[in-house]
Structures are given as structure tokens and as C-alpha cells.
Coordinates of C-alpha atoms and ligand atoms in Angstrom, one line a residue:
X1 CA 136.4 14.5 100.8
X2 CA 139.6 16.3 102.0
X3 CA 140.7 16.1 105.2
X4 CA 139.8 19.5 107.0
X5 CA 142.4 20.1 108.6
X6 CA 144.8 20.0 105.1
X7 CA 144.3 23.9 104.3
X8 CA 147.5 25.2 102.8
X9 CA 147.5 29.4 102.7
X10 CA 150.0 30.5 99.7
X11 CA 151.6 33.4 99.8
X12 CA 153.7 33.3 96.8
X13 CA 153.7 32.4 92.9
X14 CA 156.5 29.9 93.1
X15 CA 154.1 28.2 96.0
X16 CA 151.2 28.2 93.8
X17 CA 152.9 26.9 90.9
X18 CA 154.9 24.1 92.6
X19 CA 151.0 22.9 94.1
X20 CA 149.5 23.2 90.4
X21 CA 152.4 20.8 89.3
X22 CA 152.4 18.3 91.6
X23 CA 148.5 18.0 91.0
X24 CA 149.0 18.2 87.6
X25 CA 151.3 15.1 87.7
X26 CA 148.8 13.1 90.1
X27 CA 146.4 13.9 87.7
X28 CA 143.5 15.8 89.4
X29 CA 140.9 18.0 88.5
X30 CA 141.5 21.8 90.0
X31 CA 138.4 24.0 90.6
X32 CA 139.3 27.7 91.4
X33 CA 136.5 30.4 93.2
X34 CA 138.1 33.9 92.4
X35 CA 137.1 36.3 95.7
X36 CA 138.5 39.2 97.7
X37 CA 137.6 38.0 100.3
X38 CA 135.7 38.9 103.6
X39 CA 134.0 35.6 102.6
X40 CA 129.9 35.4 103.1
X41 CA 126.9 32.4 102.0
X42 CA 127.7 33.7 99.1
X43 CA 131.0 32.8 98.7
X44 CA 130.6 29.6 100.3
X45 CA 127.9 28.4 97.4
X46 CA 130.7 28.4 95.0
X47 CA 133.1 27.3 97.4
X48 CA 130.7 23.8 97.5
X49 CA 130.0 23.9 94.4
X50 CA 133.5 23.9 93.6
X51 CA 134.2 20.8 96.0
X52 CA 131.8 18.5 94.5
X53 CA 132.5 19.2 90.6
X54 CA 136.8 18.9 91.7
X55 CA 139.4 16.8 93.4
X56 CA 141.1 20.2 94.5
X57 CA 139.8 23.5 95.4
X58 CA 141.5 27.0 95.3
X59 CA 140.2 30.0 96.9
X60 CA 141.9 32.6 95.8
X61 CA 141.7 36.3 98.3
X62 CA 142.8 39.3 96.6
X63 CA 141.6 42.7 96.9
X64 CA 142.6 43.5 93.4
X65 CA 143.6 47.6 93.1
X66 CA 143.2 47.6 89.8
X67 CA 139.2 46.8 89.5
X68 CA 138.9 49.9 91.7
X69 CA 138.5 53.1 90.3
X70 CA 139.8 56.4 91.7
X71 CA 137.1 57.5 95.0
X72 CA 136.3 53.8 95.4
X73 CA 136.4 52.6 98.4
X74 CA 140.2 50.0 97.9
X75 CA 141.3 51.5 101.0
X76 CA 138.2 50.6 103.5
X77 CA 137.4 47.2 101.5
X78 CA 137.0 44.3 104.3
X79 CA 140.1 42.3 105.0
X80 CA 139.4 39.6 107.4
X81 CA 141.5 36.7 106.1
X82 CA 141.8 35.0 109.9
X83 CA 138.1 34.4 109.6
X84 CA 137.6 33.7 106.1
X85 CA 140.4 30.9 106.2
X86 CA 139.3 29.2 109.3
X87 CA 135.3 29.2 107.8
X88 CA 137.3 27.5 104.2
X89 CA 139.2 25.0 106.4
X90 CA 135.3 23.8 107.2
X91 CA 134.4 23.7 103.7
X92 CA 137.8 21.2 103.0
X93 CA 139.3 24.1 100.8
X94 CA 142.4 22.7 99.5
X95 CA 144.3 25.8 99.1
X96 CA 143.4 29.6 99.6
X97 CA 146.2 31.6 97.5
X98 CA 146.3 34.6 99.2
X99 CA 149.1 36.8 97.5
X100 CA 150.0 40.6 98.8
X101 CA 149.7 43.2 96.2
X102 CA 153.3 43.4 95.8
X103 CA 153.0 39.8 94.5
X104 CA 150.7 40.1 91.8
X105 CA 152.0 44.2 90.4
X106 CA 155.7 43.8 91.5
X107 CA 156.6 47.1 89.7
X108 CA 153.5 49.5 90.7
X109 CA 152.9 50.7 94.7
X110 CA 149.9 48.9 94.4
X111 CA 147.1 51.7 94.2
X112 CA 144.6 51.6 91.0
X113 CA 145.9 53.9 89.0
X114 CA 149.6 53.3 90.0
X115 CA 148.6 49.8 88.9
X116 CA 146.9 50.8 85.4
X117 CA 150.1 52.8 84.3
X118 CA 152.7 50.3 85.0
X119 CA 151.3 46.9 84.0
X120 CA 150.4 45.1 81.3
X121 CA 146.5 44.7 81.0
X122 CA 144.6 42.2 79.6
X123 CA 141.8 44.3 77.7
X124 CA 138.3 43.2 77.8
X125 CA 135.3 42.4 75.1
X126 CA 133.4 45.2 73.7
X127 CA 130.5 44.1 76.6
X128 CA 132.5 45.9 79.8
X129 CA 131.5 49.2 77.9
X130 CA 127.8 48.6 79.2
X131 CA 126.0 48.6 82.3
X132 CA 128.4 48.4 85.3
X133 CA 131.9 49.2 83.1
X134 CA 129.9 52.3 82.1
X135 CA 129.4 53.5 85.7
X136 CA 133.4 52.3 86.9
X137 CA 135.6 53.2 83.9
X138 CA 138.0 50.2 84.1
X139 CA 136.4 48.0 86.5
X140 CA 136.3 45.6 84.1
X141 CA 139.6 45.8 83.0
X142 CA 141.3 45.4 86.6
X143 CA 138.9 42.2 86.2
X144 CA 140.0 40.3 83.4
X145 CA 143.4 41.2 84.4
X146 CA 143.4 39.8 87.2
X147 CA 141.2 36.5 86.7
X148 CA 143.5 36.4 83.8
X149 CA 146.8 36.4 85.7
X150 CA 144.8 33.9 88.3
X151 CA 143.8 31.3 85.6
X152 CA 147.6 31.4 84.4
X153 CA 149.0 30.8 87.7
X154 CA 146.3 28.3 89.0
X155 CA 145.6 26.9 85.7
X156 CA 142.2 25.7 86.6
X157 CA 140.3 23.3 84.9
X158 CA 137.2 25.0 86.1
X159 CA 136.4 28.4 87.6
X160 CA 133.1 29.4 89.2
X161 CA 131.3 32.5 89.7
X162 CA 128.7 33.9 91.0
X163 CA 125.7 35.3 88.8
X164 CA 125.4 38.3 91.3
X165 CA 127.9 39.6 89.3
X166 CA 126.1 38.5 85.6
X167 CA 128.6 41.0 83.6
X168 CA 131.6 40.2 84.9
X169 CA 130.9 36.1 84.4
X170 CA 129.7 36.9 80.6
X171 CA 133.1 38.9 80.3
X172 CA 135.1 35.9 81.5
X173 CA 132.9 33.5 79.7
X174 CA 134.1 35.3 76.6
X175 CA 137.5 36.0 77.5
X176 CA 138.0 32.1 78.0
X177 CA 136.5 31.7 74.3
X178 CA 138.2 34.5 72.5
X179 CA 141.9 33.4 74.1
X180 CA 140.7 29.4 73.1
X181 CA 141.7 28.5 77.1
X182 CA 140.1 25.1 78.2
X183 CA 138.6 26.0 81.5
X184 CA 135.0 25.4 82.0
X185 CA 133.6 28.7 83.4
X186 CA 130.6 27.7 85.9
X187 CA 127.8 30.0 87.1
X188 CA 126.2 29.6 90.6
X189 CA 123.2 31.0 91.3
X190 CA 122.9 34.2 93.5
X191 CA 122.8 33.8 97.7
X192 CA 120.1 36.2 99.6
X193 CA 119.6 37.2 102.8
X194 CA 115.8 36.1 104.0
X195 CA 114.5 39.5 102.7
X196 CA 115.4 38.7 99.6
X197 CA 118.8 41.5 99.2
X198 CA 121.6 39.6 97.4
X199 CA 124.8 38.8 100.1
X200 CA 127.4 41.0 99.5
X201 CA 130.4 42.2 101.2
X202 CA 129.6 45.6 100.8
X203 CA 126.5 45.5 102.7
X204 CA 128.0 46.1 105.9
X205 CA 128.2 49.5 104.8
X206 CA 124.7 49.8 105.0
X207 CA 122.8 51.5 107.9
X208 CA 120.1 49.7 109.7
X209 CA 118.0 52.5 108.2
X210 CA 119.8 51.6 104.9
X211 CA 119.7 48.0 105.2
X212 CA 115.8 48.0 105.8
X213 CA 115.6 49.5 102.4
X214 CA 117.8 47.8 99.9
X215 CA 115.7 44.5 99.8
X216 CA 113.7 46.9 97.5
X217 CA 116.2 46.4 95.1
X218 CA 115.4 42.7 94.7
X219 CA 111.4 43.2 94.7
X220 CA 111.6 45.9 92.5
X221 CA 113.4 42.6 90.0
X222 CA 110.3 40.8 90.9
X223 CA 107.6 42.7 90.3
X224 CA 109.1 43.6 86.6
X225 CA 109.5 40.0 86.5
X226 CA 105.9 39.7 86.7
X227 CA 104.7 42.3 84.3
X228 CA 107.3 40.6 81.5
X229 CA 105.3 37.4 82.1
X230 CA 101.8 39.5 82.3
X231 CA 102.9 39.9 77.9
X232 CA 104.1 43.8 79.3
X233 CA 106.8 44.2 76.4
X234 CA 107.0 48.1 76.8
X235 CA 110.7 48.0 78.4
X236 CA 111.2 51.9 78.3
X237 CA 107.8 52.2 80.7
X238 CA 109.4 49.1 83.0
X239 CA 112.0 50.7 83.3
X240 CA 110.9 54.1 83.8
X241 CA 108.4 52.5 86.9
X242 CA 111.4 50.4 88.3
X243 CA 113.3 53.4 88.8
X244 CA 110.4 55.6 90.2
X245 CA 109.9 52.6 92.6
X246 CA 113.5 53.0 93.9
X247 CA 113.3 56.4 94.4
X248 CA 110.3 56.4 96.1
X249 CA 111.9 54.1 98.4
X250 CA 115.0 55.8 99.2
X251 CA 117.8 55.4 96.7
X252 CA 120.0 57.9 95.6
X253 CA 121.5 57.9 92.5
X254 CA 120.4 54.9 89.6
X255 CA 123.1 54.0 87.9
X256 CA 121.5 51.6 85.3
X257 CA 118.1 49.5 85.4
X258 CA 118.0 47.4 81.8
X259 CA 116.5 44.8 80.0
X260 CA 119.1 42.2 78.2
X261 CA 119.4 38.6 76.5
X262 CA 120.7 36.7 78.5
X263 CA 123.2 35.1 76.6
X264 CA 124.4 38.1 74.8
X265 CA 124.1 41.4 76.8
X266 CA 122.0 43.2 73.5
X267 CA 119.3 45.2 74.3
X268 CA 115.7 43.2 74.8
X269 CA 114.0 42.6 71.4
X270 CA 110.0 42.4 72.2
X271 CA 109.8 39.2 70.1
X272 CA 112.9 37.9 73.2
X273 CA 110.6 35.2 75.1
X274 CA 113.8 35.3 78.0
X275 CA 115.5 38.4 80.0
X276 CA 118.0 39.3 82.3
X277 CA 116.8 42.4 84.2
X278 CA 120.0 44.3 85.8
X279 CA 120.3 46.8 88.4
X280 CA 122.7 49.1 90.4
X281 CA 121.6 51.5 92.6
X282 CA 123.2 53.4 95.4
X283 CA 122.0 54.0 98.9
X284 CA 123.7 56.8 100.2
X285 CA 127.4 55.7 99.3
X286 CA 127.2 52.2 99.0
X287 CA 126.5 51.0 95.3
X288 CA 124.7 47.6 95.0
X289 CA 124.0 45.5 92.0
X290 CA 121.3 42.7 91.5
X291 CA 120.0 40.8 88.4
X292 CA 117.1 38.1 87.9
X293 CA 117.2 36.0 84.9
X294 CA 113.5 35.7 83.5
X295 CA 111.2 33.4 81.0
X296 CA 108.1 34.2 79.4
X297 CA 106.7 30.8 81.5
X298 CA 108.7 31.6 84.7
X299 CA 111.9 32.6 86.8
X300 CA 115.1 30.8 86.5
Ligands
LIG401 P1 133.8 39.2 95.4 O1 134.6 38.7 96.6 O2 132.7 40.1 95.8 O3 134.7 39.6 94.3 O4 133.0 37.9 94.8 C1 133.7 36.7 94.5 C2 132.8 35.8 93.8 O5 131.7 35.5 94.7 C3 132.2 36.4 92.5 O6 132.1 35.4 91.5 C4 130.8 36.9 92.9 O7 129.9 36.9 91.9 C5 130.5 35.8 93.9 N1 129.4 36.3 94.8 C6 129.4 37.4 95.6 N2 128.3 37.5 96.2 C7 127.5 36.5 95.9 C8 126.2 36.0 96.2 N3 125.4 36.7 97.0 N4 125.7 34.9 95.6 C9 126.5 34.2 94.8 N5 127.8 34.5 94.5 C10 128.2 35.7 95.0

């Protein structure tokens, strides 16, 4: 176990690099949690995961301009890196990298689509066309961009994410195949608030009216959960009383309720005996996501 009080904030690439190498050379395992911070359970899950599978942890903080697309909300995103440092000092994080925009896209002021005309991108698989990456042209882009700029500076041994976000791990987890890079990508399952709604930073947004509401989300999940394991294979009709049962309740627009493999992404097959089911739904303007993985014989 680290010694608490060892937390070392980087600013700079040079800083980050000279830590990698003098790890390197004492031989230790790094673990890296990609966030932007304004750090929740959530975040902390992977943070401890990350502590026990690794002799060094790296959290790194980056509100990344380029995952945002224009009308998004960069500008207002929670930064509260006082608070979020001080709660990883707890969790005997070895290092939070914590680089300025200026760091990362020297040549570009920094905004999304300042960033998307100036630097070079690292394009990702055919699956950020689907679900979310249909919704946020180039979300997905701004993603592997940056986790791939992250992994090259931090050059992790392992990297974990959260399944909240179960497109944006099965992008990585190809992106690390298809550019043959040795780092074990690991999935931690998703943190909820006792009602059931997934943690998120972005559900401080919410109303209280608001808030009441979204848990929806995440028993709308179950209750198609339990039809699939009723023998229900008529996805178009799930999915059709899925998003009924969100409107009812009080969401706005639906951006996308499916039924996937779980390994692959590809539309549900009836003879599939496992699903990912995969939501994002807004409430008023906040846009939240939520998934459940599910077997014919039971959750997972
Ligand atoms: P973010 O700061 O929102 O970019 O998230 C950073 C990482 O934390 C991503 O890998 C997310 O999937 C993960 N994460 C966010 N919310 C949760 C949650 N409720 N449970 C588990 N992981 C989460």
C-alpha cells in the first residue's frame, strides 16, 4: 500500500514521462483510470480497482475539448480538481496527471472544433458510428484521441474503465487490438446511487424534479431484462414499450434504446442467449446513458 500522503499532481508531459521511466526502470506495474474529473463512487471503483491489480496508479483529469461536440456543454463541465485530488490522496493514488489544454493541443485554442481542425486524430473503429457516436458526431473520435495520446504518455500496462460507458470501453478494447499495444484494458462494473440511477458527473444538472425521475432509466433496463429472460425475443416491441415507458415518465427526447451482443456491438440475433441493452435519454437538457448486460439465466 502507498503511503497517502505520496500524491504527486503533474502538470506537464516531460513530468509524466520522467515518472513513467523511473518506474519503468524499478520495474513496476502501472495502472491508469482515464477521467475528467469532478471525481464520484464511480470513479473511485476503478480508482481501487486499479490499486489492487498495480504497484502504481495514475489518475488522469482532463476535460478533453475534443470529445465535445459543438452546443455541448465543454464550457459548464464540473472542474473541481482541489476536491477530487484530496478524495485520491485517500485512495493512495500515486499520481493524478492533470495537464491544461494547452498541454495536450499545443497548436489549437483549445475549443472542439478549433481542436478537430488542427490536430492530428486518431480515427476510431467502424463501431463509434452506432448508438452514442450517432447522436455526438465525433465524440468518439475526441475519445480515442485522447486515451490514445494518454496511453502513449503514461504507457500503462493496464487501463480501466467503467462499463457505464459500454461503447466507449468496446472502442478502446479494439483500438488496443487493431494498433497490437500490450495494455490490458479492464472493465469495472457500473456504480448506482441507491435508486438504482448510474453515478455520473452530469447528474448534478438534474432538478430535484428531474432527479426523481431519471432512476426510470435504470428500471426501464430491468424490466426489459426480465421479459428477455420470460423467452420475449420480439426486440422491435421491447423496444418500442421501453421507450413508451420513458416518455410516460418524463423524458424528452430518446436518443437510442437497443438490443446488442455483448461482445460485438451487432444487432441482437433471436437465437443470441446474452444481451447488452443500451440507453440514452435526455431529461430536459441533460443527456444520460445506462446499459445492463443480460443472460438468458440471469443479470451479469
Ligand atoms: P468520465 O470522467 O465521465 O469521463 O469517466 C471516467 C471513467 O469513469 C470512465 O471509464 C467511465 O466509464 C467511468 N465511470 C463514470 N461513471 C461511472 C459509474 N457510475 N460507474 C462506473 N464507472 C463510471
Amino acid at each position: 500500500m502507498s503511503n497517502p500522503s505520496c500524491l504527486t499532481i503533474v502538470r506537464t508531459l516531460e513530468d509524466m514521462q520522467q515518472h513513467r521511466s523511473q518506474w519503468t526502470s524499478q520495474g513496476q506495474r502501472v495502472a491508469l483510470v482515464p477521467t475528467m474529473g469532478n471525481l464520484h463512487e464511480g470513479h473511485f471503483s476503478l480508482v481501487k480497482l486499479a490499486r489492487e491489480r498495480a504497484d502504481r496508479v495514475v489518475v488522469s483529469i482532463f476535460v478533453n475539448p475534443l470529445q465535445f461536440a459543438q452546443g455541448e456543454d465543454f464550457e459548464h463541465y464540473p472542474r473541481t480538481l482541489e476536491q477530487d485530488t484530496l478524495a485520491l490522496t485517500l485512495l493512495g493514488v500515486d499520481l493524478v496527471f492533470a495537464p491544461d489544454a494547452s498541454v495536450i493541443y499545443p497548436d489549437s485554442l483549445s475549443m472542439a472544433n478549433e481542436v478537430a481542425q488542427t490536430t492530428t486524430i486518431v480515427a476510431p473503429p467502424s463501431l463509434a458510428g452506432i448508438l452514442c457516436g450517432a447522436n455526438r458526431p465525433g465524440h468518439f473520435t475526441g475519445v480515442t484521441t485522447i486515451v490514445g495520446k494518454l496511453f502513449h504518455l503514461v504507457e500503462p500496462d493496464m487501463a480501466i474503465f467503467g462499463q457505464k460507458d459500454y461503447q466507449q470501453v468496446a472502442i478502446i478494447r479494439q483500438m488496443v487490438k487493431d494498433l497490437n499495444w500490450s495494455i490490458e484494458v479492464i472493465t469495472a462494473p457500473t456504480t448506482r446511487a441507491p435508486d438504482g440511477l448510474a453515478l455520473s458527473s452530469r447528474n448534478q444538472y438534474l432538478t430535484n424534479k428531474q432527479r426523481f425521475v431519471a432512476p426510470r432509466i435504470y428500471q426501464t433496463l430491468l424490466s426489459m431484462a426480465d421479459r428477455l429472460m420470460d423467452g420475449e425475443r420480439n426486440f422491435v416491441k421491447l423496444v418500442k414499450q421501453a421507450t413508451e415507458a420513458l416518455k410516460s415518465s418524463g423524458f424528452g427526447q430518446i436518443d437510442y434504446i437497443d438490443i446488442r451482443h455483448p461482445d460485438t456491438l451487432r444487432p441482437s440475433l433471436a437465437t443470441d442467449q446474452r444481451w447488452v441493452l443500451l440507453m440514452a435519454a435526455r431529461l430536459g437538457n441533460t443527456r444520460l446513458i445506462d446499459n445492463l448486460v443480460v443472460e438468458a439465466d440471469g443479470l451479469s
